[in-house]
Amino acid sequence: MSDPNTVTATVTPADAVTGMVDHVLALAATWTGWDGEPAHVDDRVYTPHKAVRRVADHLIDHLAELEARLAGERPQPDHWHASVITTDADRAPFTREDLEEARSRLTRLARIWANRLDALTGEQLDHSPGEGWSFRELALHVAESAYYADAVGDLS
């Protein structure tokens, strides 16, 4: 993970998350002509649907962690198969309708993140309750989800 002190000098945690989603959706806009050939990156297989699934899962997983920690609860472990598996649904053509669904889903998740992060004080961002990364570090980690979309790349 990047050094949060360097990154946050110019980007807020909320901007890091929303910027990542903007980047993912800009790439996704080029995927409607995908030829069905998956990308092989770092011993894994990536497709447009898998990239969107992984970004959404990552946003959900760590948002659940953040909210549990704020509530004084222990976060529930996730049981995603993550990027290890590529499902039949991941291999489906990526249509204009799939792009519209991804835009709606990821944009709304990014807004939930941004609203939550913007409501936290600097102290809460840097000295977060519970075990694990600070919420600032967690947001920057979530922003690294662009990796999944970058694995598919720009298909224009």
Tab-separated table of C-alpha atoms in Angstrom:
chain	number	residue	atom	x	y	z
A	1	MET	CA	0.000	0.000	0.000
A	2	SER	CA	1.197	3.544	-0.672
A	3	ASP	CA	2.303	5.784	2.149
A	4	PRO	CA	-0.943	7.452	3.335
A	5	ASN	CA	0.919	10.546	4.512
A	6	THR	CA	2.199	11.182	0.992
A	7	VAL	CA	-1.071	10.475	-0.797
A	8	THR	CA	-3.331	12.447	1.540
A	9	ALA	CA	-1.266	15.593	1.206
A	10	THR	CA	-3.142	16.169	-2.061
A	11	VAL	CA	-6.134	13.789	-1.985
A	12	THR	CA	-8.724	13.274	0.730
A	13	PRO	CA	-9.716	9.691	1.583
A	14	ALA	CA	-13.165	10.329	0.074
A	15	ASP	CA	-11.591	11.670	-3.123
A	16	ALA	CA	-9.317	8.610	-3.319
A	17	VAL	CA	-12.334	6.277	-3.274
A	18	THR	CA	-14.518	8.303	-5.642
A	19	GLY	CA	-11.550	8.892	-7.949
A	20	MET	CA	-10.903	5.149	-8.100
A	21	VAL	CA	-14.525	4.496	-9.072
A	22	ASP	CA	-14.370	7.235	-11.725
A	23	HIS	CA	-11.235	5.569	-13.129
A	24	VAL	CA	-12.851	2.108	-13.106
A	25	LEU	CA	-15.975	3.395	-14.847
A	26	ALA	CA	-13.933	5.236	-17.475
A	27	LEU	CA	-12.225	1.949	-18.323
A	28	ALA	CA	-15.524	0.031	-18.137
A	29	ALA	CA	-16.948	2.376	-20.776
A	30	THR	CA	-14.483	0.747	-23.205
A	31	TRP	CA	-15.484	-2.824	-22.368
A	32	THR	CA	-18.774	-3.119	-24.271
A	33	GLY	CA	-16.821	-4.367	-27.286
A	34	TRP	CA	-14.894	-6.982	-25.258
A	35	ASP	CA	-13.964	-9.945	-27.465
A	36	GLY	CA	-14.457	-12.553	-24.737
A	37	GLU	CA	-10.758	-13.201	-24.245
A	38	PRO	CA	-9.854	-12.834	-20.542
A	39	ALA	CA	-6.749	-10.967	-19.449
A	40	HIS	CA	-4.129	-13.047	-17.632
A	41	VAL	CA	-2.416	-10.901	-14.994
A	42	ASP	CA	-0.385	-11.992	-11.957
A	43	ASP	CA	-1.451	-15.656	-12.242
A	44	ARG	CA	-5.139	-14.668	-12.295
A	45	VAL	CA	-7.787	-14.303	-14.982
A	46	TYR	CA	-9.721	-11.033	-15.357
A	47	THR	CA	-12.787	-10.127	-17.380
A	48	PRO	CA	-14.952	-6.994	-17.364
A	49	HIS	CA	-17.616	-8.566	-15.144
A	50	LYS	CA	-14.999	-9.923	-12.743
A	51	ALA	CA	-13.359	-6.505	-12.449
A	52	VAL	CA	-16.685	-4.858	-11.585
A	53	ARG	CA	-17.523	-7.678	-9.144
A	54	ARG	CA	-14.174	-7.384	-7.367
A	55	VAL	CA	-14.347	-3.583	-7.073
A	56	ALA	CA	-17.893	-3.776	-5.659
A	57	ASP	CA	-16.995	-6.629	-3.286
A	58	HIS	CA	-13.958	-4.720	-2.022
A	59	LEU	CA	-16.016	-1.586	-1.414
A	60	ILE	CA	-18.686	-3.588	0.450
A	61	ASP	CA	-16.234	-5.657	2.472
A	62	HIS	CA	-14.240	-2.746	3.836
A	63	LEU	CA	-17.288	-0.521	4.336
A	64	ALA	CA	-18.745	-3.280	6.520
A	65	GLU	CA	-15.445	-3.349	8.426
A	66	LEU	CA	-15.426	0.431	8.912
A	67	GLU	CA	-19.039	0.518	10.106
A	68	ALA	CA	-18.566	-2.405	12.497
A	69	ARG	CA	-15.502	-0.803	14.030
A	70	LEU	CA	-17.317	2.516	14.461
A	71	ALA	CA	-20.152	0.651	16.201
A	72	GLY	CA	-17.658	-1.015	18.541
A	73	GLU	CA	-18.243	-4.405	16.984
A	74	ARG	CA	-15.782	-6.917	15.672
A	75	PRO	CA	-15.990	-6.950	11.846
A	76	GLN	CA	-17.481	-10.064	10.318
A	77	PRO	CA	-14.979	-11.966	8.199
A	78	ASP	CA	-15.700	-11.986	4.504
A	79	HIS	CA	-16.141	-15.241	2.646
A	80	TRP	CA	-15.537	-13.967	-0.891
A	81	HIS	CA	-13.587	-16.181	-3.231
A	82	ALA	CA	-12.088	-12.889	-4.397
A	83	SER	CA	-10.068	-12.962	-7.587
A	84	VAL	CA	-9.070	-16.603	-7.166
A	85	ILE	CA	-12.144	-17.769	-9.081
A	86	THR	CA	-13.583	-16.705	-12.386
A	87	THR	CA	-17.264	-17.631	-12.576
A	88	ASP	CA	-19.336	-18.384	-15.653
A	89	ALA	CA	-21.086	-15.042	-15.028
A	90	ASP	CA	-17.680	-13.313	-15.120
A	91	ARG	CA	-17.171	-14.664	-18.652
A	92	ALA	CA	-20.453	-13.254	-20.015
A	93	PRO	CA	-20.374	-10.506	-22.646
A	94	PHE	CA	-20.218	-7.014	-21.140
A	95	THR	CA	-23.102	-5.064	-22.634
A	96	ARG	CA	-24.193	-1.430	-22.563
A	97	GLU	CA	-26.776	-2.486	-19.929
A	98	ASP	CA	-24.022	-4.064	-17.823
A	99	LEU	CA	-22.119	-0.785	-18.011
A	100	GLU	CA	-25.210	1.120	-16.861
A	101	GLU	CA	-25.645	-1.312	-13.944
A	102	ALA	CA	-21.975	-0.951	-12.995
A	103	ARG	CA	-22.249	2.836	-13.104
A	104	SER	CA	-25.254	2.814	-10.802
A	105	ARG	CA	-23.821	0.264	-8.376
A	106	LEU	CA	-20.268	1.606	-8.112
A	107	THR	CA	-21.236	5.290	-8.090
A	108	ARG	CA	-23.663	4.718	-5.225
A	109	LEU	CA	-21.117	2.681	-3.258
A	110	ALA	CA	-18.515	5.407	-3.767
A	111	ARG	CA	-20.975	8.055	-2.498
A	112	ILE	CA	-21.694	5.990	0.622
A	113	TRP	CA	-17.942	5.772	1.245
A	114	ALA	CA	-17.428	9.486	0.587
A	115	ASN	CA	-20.304	10.512	2.857
A	116	ARG	CA	-19.025	8.299	5.673
A	117	LEU	CA	-15.389	9.399	5.306
A	118	ASP	CA	-16.295	13.091	5.069
A	119	ALA	CA	-18.286	12.773	8.308
A	120	LEU	CA	-15.226	11.551	10.223
A	121	THR	CA	-12.778	13.870	11.927
A	122	GLY	CA	-9.076	13.803	11.156
A	123	GLU	CA	-8.585	12.126	14.523
A	124	GLN	CA	-11.068	9.367	13.608
A	125	LEU	CA	-9.449	8.902	10.211
A	126	ASP	CA	-5.964	8.531	11.664
A	127	HIS	CA	-6.687	6.903	15.039
A	128	SER	CA	-9.580	4.630	14.195
A	129	PRO	CA	-11.243	2.320	16.699
A	130	GLY	CA	-10.688	-1.413	16.643
A	131	GLU	CA	-7.941	-3.465	15.091
A	132	GLY	CA	-6.588	-2.931	11.613
A	133	TRP	CA	-5.631	-0.066	9.378
A	134	SER	CA	-6.734	3.443	10.212
A	135	PHE	CA	-9.787	4.530	8.228
A	136	ARG	CA	-7.548	6.786	6.127
A	137	GLU	CA	-5.357	3.784	5.267
A	138	LEU	CA	-8.445	1.659	4.667
A	139	ALA	CA	-9.807	4.182	2.160
A	140	LEU	CA	-6.473	4.285	0.349
A	141	HIS	CA	-6.408	0.486	0.298
A	142	VAL	CA	-9.909	0.409	-1.208
A	143	ALA	CA	-8.738	2.913	-3.822
A	144	GLU	CA	-6.213	0.297	-4.949
A	145	SER	CA	-9.202	-1.686	-6.285
A	146	ALA	CA	-8.482	0.078	-9.569
A	147	TYR	CA	-6.054	-2.828	-10.044
A	148	TYR	CA	-8.919	-5.084	-11.152
A	149	ALA	CA	-10.065	-2.703	-13.870
A	150	ASP	CA	-6.481	-1.960	-14.878
A	151	ALA	CA	-5.983	-5.712	-15.357
A	152	VAL	CA	-8.697	-5.661	-18.040
A	153	GLY	CA	-7.420	-2.337	-19.350
A	154	ASP	CA	-8.678	0.098	-21.950
A	155	LEU	CA	-10.332	-1.895	-24.729
A	156	SER	CA	-11.160	1.010	-27.036
